[in-house]
Coordinates of C-alpha atoms and ligand atoms in Angstrom, one line a residue:
M112 CA 1.4 -11.0 27.4
M113 CA -0.6 -11.3 24.2
T114 CA -3.8 -8.9 25.0
N115 CA -4.0 -8.1 28.5
E116 CA -7.3 -7.0 29.9
Q117 CA -6.8 -4.2 32.5
P118 CA -9.1 -3.8 35.7
D119 CA -11.0 -1.1 33.6
G120 CA -11.9 -3.7 31.0
A121 CA -9.7 -2.0 28.3
I122 CA -7.4 -4.2 26.1
H123 CA -4.0 -3.5 26.4
H124 CA -1.8 -4.9 23.1
G125 CA 1.9 -5.9 23.5
L126 CA 4.6 -5.8 20.9
Y127 CA 5.2 -8.9 19.2
I128 CA 9.1 -9.7 19.1
G129 CA 10.9 -12.9 18.8
G130 CA 7.8 -15.0 19.0
Q131 CA 6.6 -13.4 22.3
W132 CA 4.2 -10.5 23.2
R133 CA 5.4 -8.2 25.7
A134 CA 5.0 -4.5 26.9
G135 CA 7.6 -1.9 26.1
H136 CA 10.5 -0.8 28.3
A137 CA 8.7 2.4 29.1
E138 CA 5.3 0.6 29.8
Q139 CA 3.6 3.4 28.0
Y140 CA 0.3 2.8 26.0
E141 CA -1.5 4.9 23.6
P142 CA -5.4 4.5 23.1
V143 CA -6.8 3.8 19.8
Y144 CA -10.0 5.2 18.8
N145 CA -13.1 4.3 16.7
P146 CA -13.4 7.2 14.1
A147 CA -17.2 7.1 13.8
T148 CA -17.9 7.4 17.6
S149 CA -14.4 8.6 19.2
E150 CA -14.8 5.6 21.7
I151 CA -11.5 4.0 22.9
L152 CA -11.2 0.5 21.4
A153 CA -8.0 -0.7 22.8
Y154 CA -4.4 0.5 24.2
V155 CA -1.2 -0.3 22.4
V156 CA 2.3 0.0 23.3
K157 CA 4.1 3.3 22.6
A158 CA 7.5 1.5 21.7
D159 CA 10.9 3.5 21.7
V160 CA 13.8 3.2 19.7
E161 CA 15.1 0.6 22.5
D162 CA 12.0 -1.7 21.7
T163 CA 12.5 -1.1 18.0
R164 CA 16.2 -2.3 18.3
E165 CA 15.0 -5.4 20.1
A166 CA 12.6 -6.2 17.2
I167 CA 15.3 -5.5 14.6
R168 CA 17.8 -7.9 16.5
A169 CA 15.0 -10.7 16.7
A170 CA 14.4 -10.4 13.1
R171 CA 18.1 -10.3 12.3
Q172 CA 18.8 -13.3 14.5
A173 CA 15.9 -15.1 12.6
F174 CA 17.3 -14.3 9.4
D175 CA 21.0 -15.3 10.1
E176 CA 20.6 -18.4 12.2
G177 CA 16.9 -19.4 11.7
P178 CA 15.3 -22.0 9.5
W179 CA 13.1 -19.5 7.4
P180 CA 15.6 -18.1 4.6
Q181 CA 17.0 -21.5 3.9
M182 CA 13.8 -23.4 3.6
A183 CA 12.8 -25.0 0.5
P184 CA 10.3 -22.7 -1.5
G185 CA 7.9 -25.5 -1.5
E186 CA 7.9 -25.7 2.1
R187 CA 7.4 -22.2 3.1
S188 CA 4.5 -22.0 0.4
R189 CA 3.0 -24.9 2.3
I190 CA 3.5 -23.2 5.5
L191 CA 1.9 -20.0 4.3
H192 CA -1.2 -21.7 2.9
K193 CA -1.8 -22.7 6.4
V194 CA -1.4 -19.3 7.7
V195 CA -4.1 -18.1 5.2
D196 CA -6.3 -20.7 6.2
A197 CA -6.0 -19.7 9.9
L198 CA -6.7 -15.9 9.1
Q199 CA -9.6 -17.0 6.7
E200 CA -11.2 -18.7 9.8
H201 CA -11.5 -15.1 11.2
E202 CA -12.5 -13.3 8.3
E203 CA -15.6 -11.9 10.1
E204 CA -13.9 -10.9 13.0
L205 CA -11.1 -9.1 11.1
A206 CA -13.7 -7.4 8.9
D207 CA -15.5 -5.9 12.2
L208 CA -12.3 -4.9 13.7
E209 CA -11.2 -3.0 10.4
M210 CA -14.7 -1.2 10.2
N211 CA -14.3 -0.1 14.0
N212 CA -10.9 1.0 13.9
G213 CA -10.6 2.1 10.4
G214 CA -13.9 3.6 9.7
C215 CA -14.6 1.9 6.6
T216 CA -18.1 0.7 5.9
W217 CA -19.4 -2.7 6.7
R218 CA -19.8 -3.4 3.3
K219 CA -16.5 -2.4 2.5
A220 CA -14.9 -4.0 5.3
H221 CA -16.6 -7.5 4.7
L222 CA -16.8 -7.4 0.8
M223 CA -13.5 -6.0 -0.3
D224 CA -10.8 -5.1 2.8
I225 CA -10.4 -8.7 4.5
P226 CA -11.5 -11.0 1.5
V227 CA -9.6 -9.3 -1.2
G228 CA -6.5 -8.9 1.5
L229 CA -6.8 -12.9 1.9
L230 CA -6.8 -13.6 -1.9
H231 CA -3.7 -11.5 -2.2
F232 CA -2.1 -13.4 0.6
R233 CA -2.9 -16.5 -0.8
H234 CA -1.7 -15.7 -4.3
F235 CA 1.9 -15.2 -2.2
A236 CA 1.5 -18.4 -0.6
K237 CA 1.2 -19.7 -4.0
L238 CA 4.3 -17.8 -5.4
A239 CA 6.2 -18.7 -2.7
G240 CA 6.8 -22.1 -4.4
F241 CA 8.7 -20.1 -7.3
E242 CA 11.9 -21.4 -8.7
P243 CA 14.7 -19.5 -7.3
L244 CA 17.0 -20.5 -10.2
E245 CA 17.1 -19.1 -13.6
P246 CA 19.9 -20.4 -16.0
V247 CA 21.6 -17.6 -18.3
P248 CA 23.5 -18.2 -21.6
Q249 CA 27.0 -17.5 -21.3
I250 CA 27.9 -15.7 -25.0
T251 CA 30.4 -13.0 -24.2
F252 CA 33.1 -15.3 -23.0
P253 CA 34.0 -18.3 -25.0
S254 CA 35.0 -20.6 -22.3
L255 CA 32.8 -23.5 -21.1
S256 CA 30.8 -22.2 -18.2
Y257 CA 27.7 -22.7 -16.4
N258 CA 25.6 -19.5 -15.5
F259 CA 22.6 -19.1 -13.4
V260 CA 20.9 -16.5 -11.4
Q261 CA 19.8 -17.4 -7.9
R262 CA 17.1 -15.3 -6.2
E263 CA 17.6 -14.9 -2.5
P264 CA 15.8 -13.0 0.2
I265 CA 17.1 -9.8 1.0
G266 CA 17.4 -10.2 4.9
V267 CA 15.7 -8.2 7.4
C268 CA 12.8 -5.9 6.1
G269 CA 11.4 -2.9 7.9
Q270 CA 7.8 -2.6 6.8
I271 CA 5.9 1.0 7.6
I272 CA 2.0 1.0 6.8
P273 CA -0.6 3.8 6.6
W274 CA -4.2 3.8 8.2
N275 CA -6.2 3.8 5.1
F276 CA -6.2 0.2 4.2
P277 CA -4.6 -1.4 7.4
F278 CA -5.2 -5.1 6.9
M279 CA -4.6 -5.1 3.0
M280 CA -1.4 -2.8 3.4
A281 CA -0.2 -5.2 6.2
V282 CA -0.7 -8.4 3.8
W283 CA 0.8 -6.4 0.8
K284 CA 4.3 -6.0 3.1
I285 CA 4.1 -9.3 5.0
A286 CA 3.1 -11.7 2.4
P287 CA 5.6 -11.1 -0.4
A288 CA 8.4 -10.6 2.1
L289 CA 7.7 -13.8 3.8
A290 CA 6.9 -15.8 0.4
A291 CA 10.6 -14.9 -0.7
G292 CA 12.0 -16.0 2.9
N293 CA 12.7 -12.7 4.4
T294 CA 12.2 -11.6 8.2
I295 CA 10.3 -8.7 9.3
V296 CA 9.4 -5.9 11.7
L297 CA 6.0 -4.3 10.7
K298 CA 5.1 -1.1 11.9
P299 CA 1.2 -0.3 11.6
A300 CA 0.0 3.2 11.6
S301 CA -0.8 4.6 15.1
L302 CA -4.2 5.5 14.3
T303 CA -5.2 2.0 12.9
P304 CA -3.0 -1.0 14.4
L305 CA -5.8 -3.4 15.6
S306 CA -6.3 -5.5 12.3
A307 CA -2.6 -6.2 12.2
L308 CA -2.3 -7.0 15.9
R309 CA -5.2 -9.5 15.4
M310 CA -3.5 -10.5 12.5
F311 CA -0.5 -11.5 14.2
E312 CA -2.2 -13.0 17.5
I313 CA -3.8 -15.5 14.8
I314 CA -0.5 -16.2 13.1
A315 CA 1.2 -16.6 16.2
E316 CA -1.4 -19.1 17.6
T317 CA -0.7 -21.2 14.4
D318 CA 3.0 -21.7 15.7
L319 CA 3.8 -22.3 11.9
L320 CA 6.6 -19.5 11.8
P321 CA 10.0 -19.7 13.5
P322 CA 10.5 -17.2 16.1
G323 CA 11.6 -13.8 15.2
V324 CA 10.3 -14.3 11.6
L325 CA 7.5 -11.8 12.0
N326 CA 7.8 -9.0 14.5
L327 CA 5.3 -6.3 15.3
I328 CA 5.9 -3.0 16.8
T329 CA 3.5 -0.1 17.7
G330 CA 4.6 3.5 18.2
P331 CA 5.3 6.9 16.7
G332 CA 6.4 7.1 13.3
A333 CA 9.0 9.6 14.2
T334 CA 10.7 7.3 16.3
V335 CA 10.0 3.8 15.5
G336 CA 9.6 4.4 11.7
S337 CA 12.6 6.3 11.6
E338 CA 14.7 3.9 13.4
L339 CA 13.6 0.9 11.1
A340 CA 14.5 3.2 8.2
Q341 CA 18.1 4.0 9.7
N342 CA 19.2 0.9 11.5
P343 CA 22.2 -0.8 9.8
L344 CA 20.6 -4.1 10.7
V345 CA 17.8 -3.7 8.6
D346 CA 18.4 -4.4 4.9
K347 CA 15.3 -3.1 3.2
I348 CA 12.9 -0.6 4.1
A349 CA 9.3 -0.6 2.6
F350 CA 7.1 2.3 3.1
T351 CA 3.6 3.1 2.3
G352 CA 2.0 6.7 3.1
S353 CA 2.6 10.3 2.4
T354 CA 5.1 11.4 -0.3
E355 CA 6.6 13.8 2.5
V356 CA 7.2 11.1 4.8
G357 CA 8.3 8.9 2.1
R358 CA 10.9 11.3 1.2
E359 CA 12.1 11.4 4.8
V360 CA 12.4 7.6 4.9
M361 CA 14.4 7.6 1.7
R362 CA 16.7 10.1 3.1
Q363 CA 17.1 8.2 6.5
A364 CA 17.7 4.9 4.4
A365 CA 20.6 6.5 2.5
G366 CA 22.9 6.4 5.4
T367 CA 23.0 2.5 5.0
I368 CA 22.0 2.3 1.4
K369 CA 18.9 0.2 2.3
K370 CA 16.9 -1.1 -0.5
V371 CA 13.8 1.1 -0.7
T372 CA 10.3 0.8 -1.9
L373 CA 7.9 3.4 -1.5
E374 CA 4.3 3.7 -2.3
L375 CA 3.1 7.2 -1.9
G376 CA 0.6 9.7 -3.1
G377 CA -1.5 10.5 -5.9
K378 CA -3.6 12.8 -7.9
S379 CA -4.8 10.2 -10.4
P380 CA -6.7 11.6 -13.5
N381 CA -10.0 9.9 -14.5
L382 CA -10.8 10.5 -18.1
L383 CA -14.2 10.0 -19.9
L384 CA -13.6 10.0 -23.6
D385 CA -16.7 11.4 -25.8
D386 CA -18.2 7.9 -26.4
A387 CA -18.1 6.9 -22.6
E388 CA -21.0 4.8 -21.8
L389 CA -22.7 7.0 -19.1
D390 CA -24.5 4.2 -17.2
I391 CA -21.2 2.7 -16.2
A392 CA -19.2 6.0 -16.1
V393 CA -21.4 7.9 -13.6
D394 CA -21.3 5.1 -11.0
G395 CA -17.6 4.2 -12.0
S396 CA -16.4 7.8 -11.3
L397 CA -18.2 7.9 -7.9
W398 CA -16.6 4.7 -7.1
A399 CA -13.1 6.3 -8.4
T400 CA -13.3 9.4 -6.2
F401 CA -15.5 8.5 -3.4
M402 CA -14.7 5.0 -2.1
H403 CA -13.6 5.2 1.6
N404 CA -14.1 9.1 1.4
G405 CA -11.3 9.5 -1.1
Q406 CA -8.8 8.0 1.4
A407 CA -7.2 6.0 -1.4
C408 CA -3.7 6.5 -2.8
E409 CA -5.0 5.8 -6.1
S410 CA -8.4 7.8 -5.7
G411 CA -9.6 9.2 -9.2
S412 CA -9.7 12.7 -7.7
R413 CA -9.2 14.8 -11.0
L414 CA -12.0 14.0 -13.3
F415 CA -11.8 14.9 -17.1
V416 CA -14.9 15.4 -18.9
P417 CA -15.6 16.2 -22.5
D418 CA -17.6 19.2 -23.7
S419 CA -19.8 16.9 -25.8
L420 CA -20.8 14.8 -22.5
Y421 CA -20.6 17.8 -19.9
D422 CA -24.0 18.6 -19.2
E423 CA -25.8 15.3 -19.1
F424 CA -23.0 13.4 -17.2
M425 CA -22.6 16.1 -14.6
A426 CA -26.3 16.3 -14.0
R427 CA -26.4 12.7 -13.3
L428 CA -23.1 12.7 -11.1
I429 CA -24.3 15.5 -9.0
D430 CA -27.4 13.7 -8.5
R431 CA -26.0 10.4 -7.4
A432 CA -23.4 12.0 -5.3
S433 CA -26.0 13.9 -3.3
K434 CA -27.6 10.8 -2.5
L435 CA -24.8 9.0 -1.0
V436 CA -25.5 8.2 2.6
V437 CA -23.4 9.5 5.0
G438 CA -23.4 7.3 8.3
L439 CA -22.4 4.9 11.0
P440 CA -20.1 2.1 9.1
A441 CA -22.0 -0.8 10.4
D442 CA -25.4 0.3 9.0
G443 CA -26.1 -1.5 5.8
F444 CA -27.1 1.5 4.1
T445 CA -24.3 3.9 4.7
D446 CA -22.1 4.7 1.5
L447 CA -19.6 6.6 3.5
G448 CA -18.2 6.3 7.1
P449 CA -16.1 8.7 8.9
M450 CA -13.0 10.2 7.7
I451 CA -10.1 8.3 9.8
S452 CA -9.3 11.4 12.1
R453 CA -10.2 14.9 13.0
S454 CA -7.2 16.2 11.3
Q455 CA -8.0 14.6 8.1
L456 CA -11.6 16.1 8.2
E457 CA -10.1 19.5 8.8
R458 CA -7.6 19.0 6.2
T459 CA -10.6 17.9 3.8
E460 CA -12.5 21.5 4.8
S461 CA -9.5 23.4 4.4
Y462 CA -9.1 22.1 0.8
I463 CA -12.9 23.0 0.1
Q464 CA -12.0 26.4 1.3
I465 CA -8.9 26.8 -0.9
G466 CA -11.1 25.7 -4.1
I467 CA -13.7 28.3 -3.2
E468 CA -10.8 30.9 -3.0
E469 CA -9.2 29.7 -6.2
G470 CA -12.5 30.3 -8.0
A471 CA -13.6 26.9 -8.6
T472 CA -17.5 26.2 -8.2
P473 CA -18.6 23.8 -5.4
V474 CA -21.7 22.4 -7.1
L475 CA -21.9 19.8 -4.4
L476 CA -20.6 21.3 -1.1
G477 CA -19.5 18.9 1.7
R478 CA -20.6 19.6 5.2
R479 CA -20.4 17.9 8.5
P480 CA -24.0 16.1 9.0
D481 CA -26.2 17.5 11.7
V482 CA -27.1 14.4 13.1
P483 CA -26.8 13.7 16.8
E484 CA -25.7 10.1 16.6
L485 CA -22.8 11.2 14.2
A486 CA -21.6 14.2 16.2
N487 CA -18.6 12.2 18.0
G488 CA -17.2 11.0 14.7
H489 CA -15.3 12.9 11.4
F490 CA -18.0 12.8 8.9
I491 CA -18.5 15.0 6.1
S492 CA -20.6 14.6 2.9
P493 CA -19.0 14.7 -0.5
T494 CA -17.8 17.8 -2.6
I495 CA -17.6 18.2 -6.2
F496 CA -15.8 21.3 -7.8
T497 CA -16.6 22.4 -11.4
D498 CA -14.8 25.3 -13.2
V499 CA -11.5 23.7 -12.1
R500 CA -8.2 24.6 -13.8
N501 CA -5.6 22.1 -13.7
D502 CA -3.1 24.3 -12.1
M503 CA -5.3 25.1 -9.3
R504 CA -4.0 23.6 -5.8
I505 CA -7.0 21.3 -5.6
A506 CA -6.2 19.7 -8.8
Q507 CA -2.4 19.4 -7.9
E508 CA -2.3 18.4 -4.2
E509 CA -3.6 15.0 -2.6
I510 CA -6.6 16.1 -0.4
F511 CA -7.3 12.5 0.7
G512 CA -10.7 13.3 1.4
P513 CA -14.1 13.1 -0.7
V514 CA -13.6 16.2 -2.7
L515 CA -13.7 15.6 -6.6
A516 CA -12.1 18.3 -9.0
V517 CA -13.9 18.4 -12.5
I518 CA -12.2 19.7 -15.3
K519 CA -14.0 20.4 -18.8
Y520 CA -12.1 19.4 -21.9
D521 CA -12.3 20.1 -25.5
R522 CA -9.5 18.2 -27.3
L523 CA -8.4 14.7 -26.2
E524 CA -4.8 15.6 -26.7
E525 CA -5.3 18.5 -24.4
A526 CA -6.9 16.3 -21.6
I527 CA -4.2 13.7 -21.7
R528 CA -1.5 16.6 -21.5
M529 CA -3.5 18.0 -18.4
A530 CA -3.8 14.3 -16.9
N531 CA 0.1 13.9 -17.1
D532 CA 0.8 17.4 -15.7
T533 CA 1.2 16.4 -11.9
I534 CA 4.1 15.4 -10.0
Y535 CA 2.4 12.1 -9.2
G536 CA 1.8 8.8 -11.5
L537 CA 0.1 6.1 -9.5
A538 CA -3.1 5.5 -11.4
A539 CA -5.5 6.7 -14.2
G540 CA -9.0 5.8 -15.4
V541 CA -10.1 5.9 -18.9
W542 CA -13.9 5.4 -20.1
S543 CA -14.8 4.6 -23.6
A544 CA -16.9 2.3 -25.6
D545 CA -14.0 1.8 -28.2
V546 CA -11.4 -0.4 -26.0
E547 CA -8.8 0.0 -28.8
K548 CA -8.9 3.7 -28.5
A549 CA -8.7 3.6 -24.6
V550 CA -5.6 1.4 -24.9
K551 CA -3.9 4.0 -26.9
V552 CA -5.0 7.0 -24.4
A553 CA -3.7 4.6 -21.6
T554 CA -0.4 3.9 -23.4
G555 CA 0.0 7.9 -23.4
L556 CA -0.8 8.3 -19.5
R557 CA 2.2 8.1 -17.1
A558 CA 0.9 6.0 -14.4
G559 CA 1.4 2.4 -12.8
T560 CA -2.0 1.4 -13.5
V561 CA -4.5 2.6 -15.8
W562 CA -8.2 1.0 -15.4
I563 CA -10.4 0.9 -18.6
N564 CA -14.1 1.2 -17.9
D565 CA -13.5 0.3 -14.0
Y566 CA -11.4 1.4 -11.3
H567 CA -9.5 0.5 -7.9
I568 CA -9.6 -3.0 -9.0
I569 CA -6.3 -4.2 -7.7
S570 CA -5.4 -7.8 -8.8
A571 CA -3.1 -10.1 -6.9
E572 CA -1.3 -11.0 -10.3
A573 CA -0.7 -7.6 -11.5
P574 CA 1.7 -5.0 -10.3
F575 CA 0.6 -2.0 -8.5
G576 CA 2.9 1.1 -7.8
G577 CA 3.7 4.6 -9.1
Y578 CA 5.5 6.5 -11.8
K579 CA 7.3 9.8 -10.7
Q580 CA 6.8 11.1 -7.4
S581 CA 4.2 8.3 -6.3
G582 CA 6.7 5.7 -5.7
I583 CA 9.5 3.4 -6.2
G584 CA 8.9 -0.4 -6.9
R585 CA 5.8 -2.3 -7.3
E586 CA 3.7 -4.3 -4.9
L587 CA 1.9 -7.7 -6.0
G588 CA 2.5 -10.4 -8.4
T589 CA 5.9 -11.6 -9.4
W590 CA 7.1 -8.1 -9.6
G591 CA 5.9 -7.4 -6.0
L592 CA 7.6 -10.8 -5.0
M593 CA 11.0 -10.0 -6.7
E594 CA 11.3 -6.6 -4.9
Y595 CA 11.9 -8.9 -1.8
T596 CA 14.7 -10.6 -3.6
E597 CA 18.3 -10.2 -4.2
V598 CA 19.7 -11.3 -7.5
K599 CA 23.0 -13.5 -7.3
H600 CA 24.7 -14.7 -10.5
I601 CA 26.6 -17.5 -10.1
H602 CA 29.4 -18.5 -13.0
A603 CA 31.1 -21.6 -12.7
D604 CA 33.8 -22.2 -15.3
L605 CA 33.7 -26.0 -16.3
S606 CA 37.0 -26.0 -18.2
R607 CA 40.0 -27.1 -16.5
T608 CA 42.8 -25.8 -18.7
R609 CA 44.9 -22.7 -18.3
D610 CA 44.7 -22.2 -22.0
A611 CA 41.1 -21.7 -22.0
R612 CA 41.4 -18.8 -19.9
F613 CA 43.2 -16.2 -22.0
W614 CA 42.3 -13.4 -19.7
Y615 CA 44.7 -14.6 -17.1
D616 CA 47.3 -13.4 -19.5
I617 CA 46.4 -9.8 -18.9
L618 CA 48.0 -10.2 -15.3
T619 CA 50.1 -13.1 -15.7
P620 CA 51.1 -13.7 -19.4
R621 CA 52.7 -17.1 -20.0
L622 CA 56.3 -16.4 -21.8
D623 CA 56.8 -19.7 -23.2
Ligands
NAP917 P1 2.2 9.4 7.0 O1 2.5 10.5 7.9 O2 3.0 9.4 5.8 O3 2.2 7.8 7.7 C1 2.4 6.8 7.0 C2 3.1 5.8 7.9 O4 4.3 6.2 8.3 C3 2.6 5.6 9.4 O5 2.7 4.6 9.9 C4 3.3 6.8 10.3 O6 3.5 6.6 11.7 C5 4.7 6.6 9.7 N1 5.5 7.7 9.8 C6 5.3 8.9 10.3 N2 6.3 9.4 10.2 C7 7.6 8.8 9.7 C8 8.8 9.1 9.8 N3 9.4 10.4 10.1 N4 9.7 8.1 9.6 C9 8.9 6.8 9.4 N5 8.0 6.7 9.5 C10 6.9 7.7 9.7 O7 0.7 9.6 6.5 P2 -0.4 10.2 7.4 O8 0.1 11.2 8.3 O9 -1.1 9.2 8.4 O10 -1.3 11.1 6.4 C11 -0.9 12.1 5.8 C12 -1.3 12.4 4.4 O11 -0.6 11.2 3.6 C13 -2.6 11.8 3.9 O12 -3.5 13.2 4.2 C14 -2.6 11.5 2.4 O13 -2.4 12.5 1.6 C15 -1.3 10.7 2.7 N6 -1.3 9.2 3.0 C16 -1.1 8.5 1.7 C17 -1.0 7.1 2.0 C18 -1.0 6.3 0.7 O14 -1.7 5.0 0.6 N7 -0.5 6.5 -0.4 C19 -1.8 6.5 2.9 C20 -1.8 7.1 4.1 C21 -1.8 8.7 4.0 P3 2.3 7.3 12.6 O15 0.8 6.5 12.3 O16 2.9 6.6 14.0 O17 2.4 8.5 12.4
MG918 MG1 2.0 11.8 9.5

């Protein structure tokens, strides 16, 4: 079974295990919704622990006995390029699926999520041809030896991804893991499994990867996800999602000392310096905050504005934000689609309430639109709070909704101090006409990515990941690839005499 159309016309997706599509043991399915309309798009298997273990065993066998980990890097690279070619042929279809299931706008799905995801995949196809051997000089011991470091795949990788960028997150997980020669069990978010399922169908149809290299399992995080984190046959767990669940995943992985990488939440500061160019800083700050309704881990959700620019900048920002169009994702005029779920919508509303109770001023107050065609979706318009203090909950806690906290500042040093006063450290923005000054500020910010005069631009070649409680490890670029490798030092002693090895005397001194 790949996808199976039931009598009522609804598509039922299977699990992909060991190169086969199949139902779960319990034959249970869960509906998957369109967040703009609440219509059911398809059903996916509600896998249990036994299904998960089967997927892990398939990945284990493919790693221990299959050709993929042993393959020459150039050969893996050639195969991955063909995989990307196949996905590219389905670009439009994947973008529509991402829009319908993920609630992102047509523009975002078609201009960003799928094409950029494919660029990132393509880059890892290239990096797959990397040289796994690196000579190292032998200097601490005088004997004649040859030393090198060999990069090897880690093994079976359990990968858990969130609902906010379903396709791109699947790429960021599987592409580097495959490029380095690992085998995989991927668990998409229960709300948004459809683009990953389609990705796996397309890859399966190419017949390019040996069975068991890629496995996909749908089902609840608390059972499927936690089995991946705990199972002793899994060598590495890679997780993207909330800091709270990330902590739990790390705890669960501790039992078997798995390799762990985590990409977690943020409350990223966006800093205007007093010479910021308002023409780009206004739209740039809106882009930083409200892209995908603020449902991005790196969203610039705390905005620091200097006194000197405050009145003019805020007037322009509020004016532009109030004109953002909330609507159906497929409508080309829509700027903001729905939130992913009723609970994300309610969470956003509860934080708006918290902000008001904390004494911040909602200069733009988000509301559910009173439009009949949006009544079944999880829509809300943007909120901007001013008079925010950095110690308020709306400035410290990740809302993951279209809510901006604006903090006015007087001295730059004070703004930098407040920007760093957070448990998070994923990203930051700096806006200034003086790039030299902006770089100095960037250096003082404790975050994994700092954008100067831009935001959200994530390059295939550059590392992405968090300081502090925003995560462990990096994704993308060679840094992301290396997170999927073990490092082996091989030391070959080339001298053939006992004399050259004085250290043997420590145990077995020669008495002559
Ligand atoms: P989440 O609970 O962290 O879910 C992320 C992934 O982890 C999903 O695949 C989820 O599966 C899985 N999961 C859940 N519980 C698990 C467990 N005990 N062990 C292993 N895996 C588990 O995120 P959420 O509930 O969707 O969103 C809650 C908040 O997380 C958001 O409001 C936001 O603040 C934050 N968030 C951050 C990011 C990010 O990119 N940093 C992304 C998404 C959400 P199920 O889908 O089956 O639950
Ligand atoms: Mg959750």
